[in-house]
């Protein structure tokens, strides 16, 4: 079974100050504070994180953080799994669990497995992380879990998705994708529509807009910089496309 996230690193640590106090996480990270406290600022909002708190920090949010009292914490660095048939978007920041007992049980079991490197322990750690993340997702989507399907069992579509993900900030031609994965445009579009109910171009635009939403919320880049980073030809085309899909302009979405 493929999970929507995979663990890059998990450990227990102590700090009198963070090694990096300002910047971006290289991957998504979950922090569970056992002792001490620290303050973190994201998007101009400061939060104090204390013993017993869980904090999610994604890779697209700029942060500034400092330790207040020396801290002891469990952390898990994780990333999306491109071969999983669905993806879920997790809220970031300090998480208040409605079922605190379930979370504490999961994080305690995960902590107990940190020193074990065998395949079974690794798989169980990912299972525990997944349950924590699904718990967070379910709290933020109380009316139902509408998971975003972005990959499938078709290897050709998955290869095309991987190519698109790697080249999203630049110009992507269907002919280039086809040449890279050894197919033709009609076959690729047919498979995309069958598996994802989207054409290849629609999928590319959807992923560009998704990336733009994250940059608008999590960075101070200008609209033109975001347009460039998301592979749009210019700011005006980006703004028109964004408003058509999201219903508001990029600047209003950011506000």
mmCIF file of C-alpha atoms in Angstrom:
data_model
loop_
_atom_site.group_PDB
_atom_site.id
_atom_site.type_symbol
_atom_site.label_atom_id
_atom_site.label_comp_id
_atom_site.label_asym_id
_atom_site.label_seq_id
_atom_site.Cartn_x
_atom_site.Cartn_y
_atom_site.Cartn_z
ATOM 1 C CA UNK A 1 0.000 0.000 0.000
ATOM 2 C CA UNK A 2 1.278 3.459 -0.943
ATOM 3 C CA UNK A 3 0.843 6.282 1.583
ATOM 4 C CA UNK A 4 0.388 9.949 0.465
ATOM 5 C CA UNK A 5 3.455 10.939 2.531
ATOM 6 C CA UNK A 6 6.800 9.345 3.178
ATOM 7 C CA UNK A 7 9.173 10.008 6.053
ATOM 8 C CA UNK A 8 12.532 11.535 5.179
ATOM 9 C CA UNK A 9 13.879 11.687 8.721
ATOM 10 C CA UNK A 10 12.558 11.248 12.254
ATOM 11 C CA UNK A 11 14.441 11.867 15.482
ATOM 12 C CA UNK A 12 14.484 13.166 19.051
ATOM 13 C CA UNK A 13 16.487 16.307 19.711
ATOM 14 C CA UNK A 14 17.343 18.980 22.255
ATOM 15 C CA UNK A 15 18.165 22.615 21.482
ATOM 16 C CA UNK A 16 19.096 25.750 23.370
ATOM 17 C CA UNK A 17 18.597 27.469 19.989
ATOM 18 C CA UNK A 18 17.695 26.250 16.503
ATOM 19 C CA UNK A 19 20.566 25.685 14.066
ATOM 20 C CA UNK A 20 18.551 27.672 11.505
ATOM 21 C CA UNK A 21 16.361 30.472 12.859
ATOM 22 C CA UNK A 22 15.254 32.072 9.572
ATOM 23 C CA UNK A 23 14.410 30.523 6.192
ATOM 24 C CA UNK A 24 12.447 27.638 4.674
ATOM 25 C CA UNK A 25 12.206 23.983 5.633
ATOM 26 C CA UNK A 26 13.765 21.657 3.002
ATOM 27 C CA UNK A 27 10.749 19.341 3.543
ATOM 28 C CA UNK A 28 7.504 19.405 5.503
ATOM 29 C CA UNK A 29 8.153 18.967 9.232
ATOM 30 C CA UNK A 30 6.129 18.003 12.278
ATOM 31 C CA UNK A 31 7.410 19.102 15.697
ATOM 32 C CA UNK A 32 6.082 17.709 18.976
ATOM 33 C CA UNK A 33 7.472 19.691 21.879
ATOM 34 C CA UNK A 34 8.101 17.707 25.087
ATOM 35 C CA UNK A 35 9.869 20.381 27.128
ATOM 36 C CA UNK A 36 10.582 24.118 26.883
ATOM 37 C CA UNK A 37 9.113 26.618 24.446
ATOM 38 C CA UNK A 38 9.883 28.586 21.304
ATOM 39 C CA UNK A 39 8.268 31.366 19.302
ATOM 40 C CA UNK A 40 7.797 31.151 15.532
ATOM 41 C CA UNK A 41 6.614 33.778 13.035
ATOM 42 C CA UNK A 42 5.029 32.869 9.680
ATOM 43 C CA UNK A 43 3.074 35.217 7.404
ATOM 44 C CA UNK A 44 3.523 37.994 9.971
ATOM 45 C CA UNK A 45 1.822 35.947 12.707
ATOM 46 C CA UNK A 46 3.729 34.957 15.859
ATOM 47 C CA UNK A 47 2.871 31.860 17.847
ATOM 48 C CA UNK A 48 4.347 30.477 21.033
ATOM 49 C CA UNK A 49 4.839 26.722 20.970
ATOM 50 C CA UNK A 50 5.038 25.095 24.416
ATOM 51 C CA UNK A 51 5.439 21.615 25.891
ATOM 52 C CA UNK A 52 2.666 19.333 24.646
ATOM 53 C CA UNK A 53 2.081 21.327 21.434
ATOM 54 C CA UNK A 54 2.321 19.972 17.894
ATOM 55 C CA UNK A 55 3.442 22.303 15.107
ATOM 56 C CA UNK A 56 3.382 21.627 11.352
ATOM 57 C CA UNK A 57 5.814 23.628 9.189
ATOM 58 C CA UNK A 58 5.555 23.090 5.398
ATOM 59 C CA UNK A 59 8.372 23.604 2.917
ATOM 60 C CA UNK A 60 6.802 26.648 1.206
ATOM 61 C CA UNK A 61 6.378 28.922 4.262
ATOM 62 C CA UNK A 62 9.075 31.393 5.289
ATOM 63 C CA UNK A 63 9.640 31.318 9.037
ATOM 64 C CA UNK A 64 11.577 33.042 11.798
ATOM 65 C CA UNK A 65 11.910 31.184 15.089
ATOM 66 C CA UNK A 66 13.755 31.437 18.390
ATOM 67 C CA UNK A 67 13.942 29.281 21.489
ATOM 68 C CA UNK A 68 12.542 30.862 24.663
ATOM 69 C CA UNK A 69 13.356 28.013 27.053
ATOM 70 C CA UNK A 70 15.653 25.084 26.075
ATOM 71 C CA UNK A 71 13.552 22.569 24.178
ATOM 72 C CA UNK A 72 13.269 18.806 23.809
ATOM 73 C CA UNK A 73 11.208 17.595 20.892
ATOM 74 C CA UNK A 74 10.330 14.817 18.483
ATOM 75 C CA UNK A 75 10.448 15.850 14.846
ATOM 76 C CA UNK A 76 9.446 14.137 11.628
ATOM 77 C CA UNK A 77 10.506 15.449 8.229
ATOM 78 C CA UNK A 78 8.232 14.174 5.474
ATOM 79 C CA UNK A 79 7.335 14.786 1.845
ATOM 80 C CA UNK A 80 4.594 13.878 -0.608
ATOM 81 C CA UNK A 81 4.686 10.489 -2.297
ATOM 82 C CA UNK A 82 4.219 10.935 -6.047
ATOM 83 C CA UNK A 83 3.224 7.310 -6.648
ATOM 84 C CA UNK A 84 0.326 7.397 -4.170
ATOM 85 C CA UNK A 85 -3.116 7.520 -5.866
ATOM 86 C CA UNK A 86 -4.239 10.545 -3.835
ATOM 87 C CA UNK A 87 -2.882 13.616 -2.075
ATOM 88 C CA UNK A 88 -4.135 15.610 0.901
ATOM 89 C CA UNK A 89 -3.304 19.163 1.861
ATOM 90 C CA UNK A 90 -2.438 19.557 5.540
ATOM 91 C CA UNK A 91 -2.968 22.800 7.495
ATOM 92 C CA UNK A 92 0.161 24.339 8.972
ATOM 93 C CA UNK A 93 0.840 26.005 12.300
ATOM 94 C CA UNK A 94 0.018 24.906 15.839
ATOM 95 C CA UNK A 95 -2.475 22.054 15.845
ATOM 96 C CA UNK A 96 -5.152 21.664 18.495
ATOM 97 C CA UNK A 97 -6.314 18.049 18.376
ATOM 98 C CA UNK A 98 -9.936 17.252 19.140
ATOM 99 C CA UNK A 99 -8.827 13.716 20.060
ATOM 100 C CA UNK A 100 -5.672 14.526 22.018
ATOM 101 C CA UNK A 101 -5.394 10.983 23.410
ATOM 102 C CA UNK A 102 -5.211 9.487 19.920
ATOM 103 C CA UNK A 103 -2.489 11.930 18.881
ATOM 104 C CA UNK A 104 -0.405 11.363 22.031
ATOM 105 C CA UNK A 105 -0.669 7.590 21.556
ATOM 106 C CA UNK A 106 0.520 7.875 17.933
ATOM 107 C CA UNK A 107 3.406 10.245 18.647
ATOM 108 C CA UNK A 108 4.533 8.169 21.663
ATOM 109 C CA UNK A 109 4.546 4.968 19.608
ATOM 110 C CA UNK A 110 6.441 6.762 16.843
ATOM 111 C CA UNK A 111 8.991 8.048 19.339
ATOM 112 C CA UNK A 112 9.520 4.521 20.703
ATOM 113 C CA UNK A 113 10.465 3.353 17.201
ATOM 114 C CA UNK A 114 12.993 6.115 16.442
ATOM 115 C CA UNK A 115 16.041 3.955 17.192
ATOM 116 C CA UNK A 116 14.916 1.060 14.976
ATOM 117 C CA UNK A 117 15.894 0.953 11.291
ATOM 118 C CA UNK A 118 14.264 -2.314 10.149
ATOM 119 C CA UNK A 119 11.673 -2.247 7.364
ATOM 120 C CA UNK A 120 8.739 -3.129 9.628
ATOM 121 C CA UNK A 121 9.539 -0.296 12.062
ATOM 122 C CA UNK A 122 9.976 2.155 9.184
ATOM 123 C CA UNK A 123 6.611 1.152 7.734
ATOM 124 C CA UNK A 124 4.908 1.443 11.118
ATOM 125 C CA UNK A 125 6.359 4.920 11.661
ATOM 126 C CA UNK A 126 4.862 6.014 8.331
ATOM 127 C CA UNK A 127 1.541 4.453 9.350
ATOM 128 C CA UNK A 128 1.590 6.427 12.625
ATOM 129 C CA UNK A 129 2.500 9.672 10.826
ATOM 130 C CA UNK A 130 -0.286 9.049 8.323
ATOM 131 C CA UNK A 131 -2.849 8.622 11.106
ATOM 132 C CA UNK A 132 -1.698 11.898 12.702
ATOM 133 C CA UNK A 133 -1.957 13.740 9.383
ATOM 134 C CA UNK A 134 -5.363 12.242 8.571
ATOM 135 C CA UNK A 135 -6.518 13.312 12.021
ATOM 136 C CA UNK A 136 -5.414 16.867 11.257
ATOM 137 C CA UNK A 137 -6.995 16.751 7.792
ATOM 138 C CA UNK A 138 -10.304 15.419 9.117
ATOM 139 C CA UNK A 139 -10.504 18.217 11.696
ATOM 140 C CA UNK A 140 -10.047 20.855 8.982
ATOM 141 C CA UNK A 141 -12.522 19.141 6.590
ATOM 142 C CA UNK A 142 -15.424 18.146 8.886
ATOM 143 C CA UNK A 143 -17.908 17.757 6.009
ATOM 144 C CA UNK A 144 -15.972 15.023 4.304
ATOM 145 C CA UNK A 145 -12.599 13.881 3.036
ATOM 146 C CA UNK A 146 -12.456 14.933 -0.598
ATOM 147 C CA UNK A 147 -8.938 13.801 -1.384
ATOM 148 C CA UNK A 148 -7.313 15.322 -4.403
ATOM 149 C CA UNK A 149 -6.487 12.605 -6.891
ATOM 150 C CA UNK A 150 -3.384 13.634 -8.819
ATOM 151 C CA UNK A 151 -1.798 10.315 -9.710
ATOM 152 C CA UNK A 152 -3.060 6.895 -10.703
ATOM 153 C CA UNK A 153 -2.046 3.335 -11.450
ATOM 154 C CA UNK A 154 -1.211 4.116 -15.101
ATOM 155 C CA UNK A 155 2.598 4.203 -15.343
ATOM 156 C CA UNK A 156 2.545 6.448 -18.423
ATOM 157 C CA UNK A 157 0.449 9.082 -16.665
ATOM 158 C CA UNK A 158 2.627 8.865 -13.564
ATOM 159 C CA UNK A 159 5.755 9.351 -15.693
ATOM 160 C CA UNK A 160 4.190 12.410 -17.316
ATOM 161 C CA UNK A 161 3.203 13.810 -13.905
ATOM 162 C CA UNK A 162 6.768 13.360 -12.647
ATOM 163 C CA UNK A 163 8.084 15.232 -15.713
ATOM 164 C CA UNK A 164 5.571 18.052 -15.192
ATOM 165 C CA UNK A 165 6.423 18.362 -11.497
ATOM 166 C CA UNK A 166 10.135 18.659 -12.277
ATOM 167 C CA UNK A 167 9.630 21.300 -14.962
ATOM 168 C CA UNK A 168 6.697 23.284 -13.594
ATOM 169 C CA UNK A 169 8.595 26.574 -13.382
ATOM 170 C CA UNK A 170 9.492 26.521 -17.084
ATOM 171 C CA UNK A 171 7.758 26.170 -20.418
ATOM 172 C CA UNK A 172 6.283 22.684 -20.881
ATOM 173 C CA UNK A 173 5.341 21.398 -24.314
ATOM 174 C CA UNK A 174 3.296 18.245 -24.738
ATOM 175 C CA UNK A 175 5.758 17.154 -27.424
ATOM 176 C CA UNK A 176 8.588 17.337 -24.878
ATOM 177 C CA UNK A 177 6.665 15.226 -22.384
ATOM 178 C CA UNK A 178 5.853 12.642 -25.034
ATOM 179 C CA UNK A 179 9.468 12.474 -26.198
ATOM 180 C CA UNK A 180 10.642 12.059 -22.611
ATOM 181 C CA UNK A 181 8.317 9.158 -21.767
ATOM 182 C CA UNK A 182 8.028 7.529 -25.203
ATOM 183 C CA UNK A 183 4.440 8.136 -26.312
ATOM 184 C CA UNK A 184 2.372 10.497 -28.487
ATOM 185 C CA UNK A 185 0.062 13.395 -27.682
ATOM 186 C CA UNK A 186 -3.227 11.665 -28.517
ATOM 187 C CA UNK A 187 -2.411 8.631 -26.362
ATOM 188 C CA UNK A 188 -1.259 10.791 -23.460
ATOM 189 C CA UNK A 189 -4.327 13.029 -23.552
ATOM 190 C CA UNK A 190 -6.594 9.989 -23.762
ATOM 191 C CA UNK A 191 -4.973 8.445 -20.686
ATOM 192 C CA UNK A 192 -5.065 11.722 -18.730
ATOM 193 C CA UNK A 193 -8.773 12.174 -19.443
ATOM 194 C CA UNK A 194 -9.505 8.554 -18.550
ATOM 195 C CA UNK A 195 -7.499 8.586 -15.300
ATOM 196 C CA UNK A 196 -7.767 12.206 -14.091
ATOM 197 C CA UNK A 197 -10.679 13.640 -16.102
ATOM 198 C CA UNK A 198 -8.333 16.382 -17.337
ATOM 199 C CA UNK A 199 -6.363 17.062 -20.485
ATOM 200 C CA UNK A 200 -2.599 17.329 -20.124
ATOM 201 C CA UNK A 201 -2.723 21.119 -20.507
ATOM 202 C CA UNK A 202 -5.536 21.400 -17.954
ATOM 203 C CA UNK A 203 -3.487 19.360 -15.499
ATOM 204 C CA UNK A 204 -0.406 21.551 -16.032
ATOM 205 C CA UNK A 205 -2.445 24.721 -15.447
ATOM 206 C CA UNK A 206 -4.041 23.210 -12.335
ATOM 207 C CA UNK A 207 -0.615 22.406 -10.864
ATOM 208 C CA UNK A 208 0.725 25.877 -11.702
ATOM 209 C CA UNK A 209 -2.228 27.506 -9.932
ATOM 210 C CA UNK A 210 -1.824 25.184 -6.954
ATOM 211 C CA UNK A 211 1.827 26.191 -6.628
ATOM 212 C CA UNK A 212 0.883 29.865 -7.023
ATOM 213 C CA UNK A 213 -1.634 29.603 -4.166
ATOM 214 C CA UNK A 214 1.090 28.306 -1.858
ATOM 215 C CA UNK A 215 3.521 31.062 -2.869
ATOM 216 C CA UNK A 216 0.882 33.769 -2.447
ATOM 217 C CA UNK A 217 0.138 32.586 1.081
ATOM 218 C CA UNK A 218 3.588 31.527 2.201
ATOM 219 C CA UNK A 219 6.003 34.033 0.651
ATOM 220 C CA UNK A 220 6.463 37.737 0.062
ATOM 221 C CA UNK A 221 7.311 37.295 -3.644
ATOM 222 C CA UNK A 222 5.713 39.843 -5.945
ATOM 223 C CA UNK A 223 2.902 38.749 -8.277
ATOM 224 C CA UNK A 224 5.276 38.912 -11.250
ATOM 225 C CA UNK A 225 7.874 36.768 -9.427
ATOM 226 C CA UNK A 226 5.225 34.185 -8.581
ATOM 227 C CA UNK A 227 4.038 34.143 -12.190
ATOM 228 C CA UNK A 228 7.596 33.435 -13.326
ATOM 229 C CA UNK A 229 8.217 30.767 -10.668
ATOM 230 C CA UNK A 230 5.019 28.991 -11.671
ATOM 231 C CA UNK A 231 5.834 28.944 -15.373
ATOM 232 C CA UNK A 232 3.381 31.549 -16.657
ATOM 233 C CA UNK A 233 4.428 33.637 -19.656
ATOM 234 C CA UNK A 234 3.751 36.947 -17.921
ATOM 235 C CA UNK A 235 1.987 38.485 -14.937
ATOM 236 C CA UNK A 236 -1.106 39.487 -16.908
ATOM 237 C CA UNK A 237 -1.740 36.002 -18.294
ATOM 238 C CA UNK A 238 -1.171 34.572 -14.820
ATOM 239 C CA UNK A 239 -3.599 37.027 -13.193
ATOM 240 C CA UNK A 240 -6.329 36.341 -15.769
ATOM 241 C CA UNK A 241 -5.929 32.561 -15.499
ATOM 242 C CA UNK A 242 -5.807 32.686 -11.680
ATOM 243 C CA UNK A 243 -8.963 34.802 -11.445
ATOM 244 C CA UNK A 244 -10.781 32.548 -13.901
ATOM 245 C CA UNK A 245 -10.003 29.453 -11.824
ATOM 246 C CA UNK A 246 -10.064 30.849 -8.274
ATOM 247 C CA UNK A 247 -12.701 33.534 -8.717
ATOM 248 C CA UNK A 248 -10.463 36.281 -7.280
ATOM 249 C CA UNK A 249 -7.289 38.013 -8.388
ATOM 250 C CA UNK A 250 -3.918 36.856 -6.999
ATOM 251 C CA UNK A 251 -3.603 40.024 -4.884
ATOM 252 C CA UNK A 252 -7.079 39.552 -3.371
ATOM 253 C CA UNK A 253 -6.348 35.877 -2.743
ATOM 254 C CA UNK A 254 -3.187 36.865 -0.863
ATOM 255 C CA UNK A 255 -5.117 39.375 1.261
#
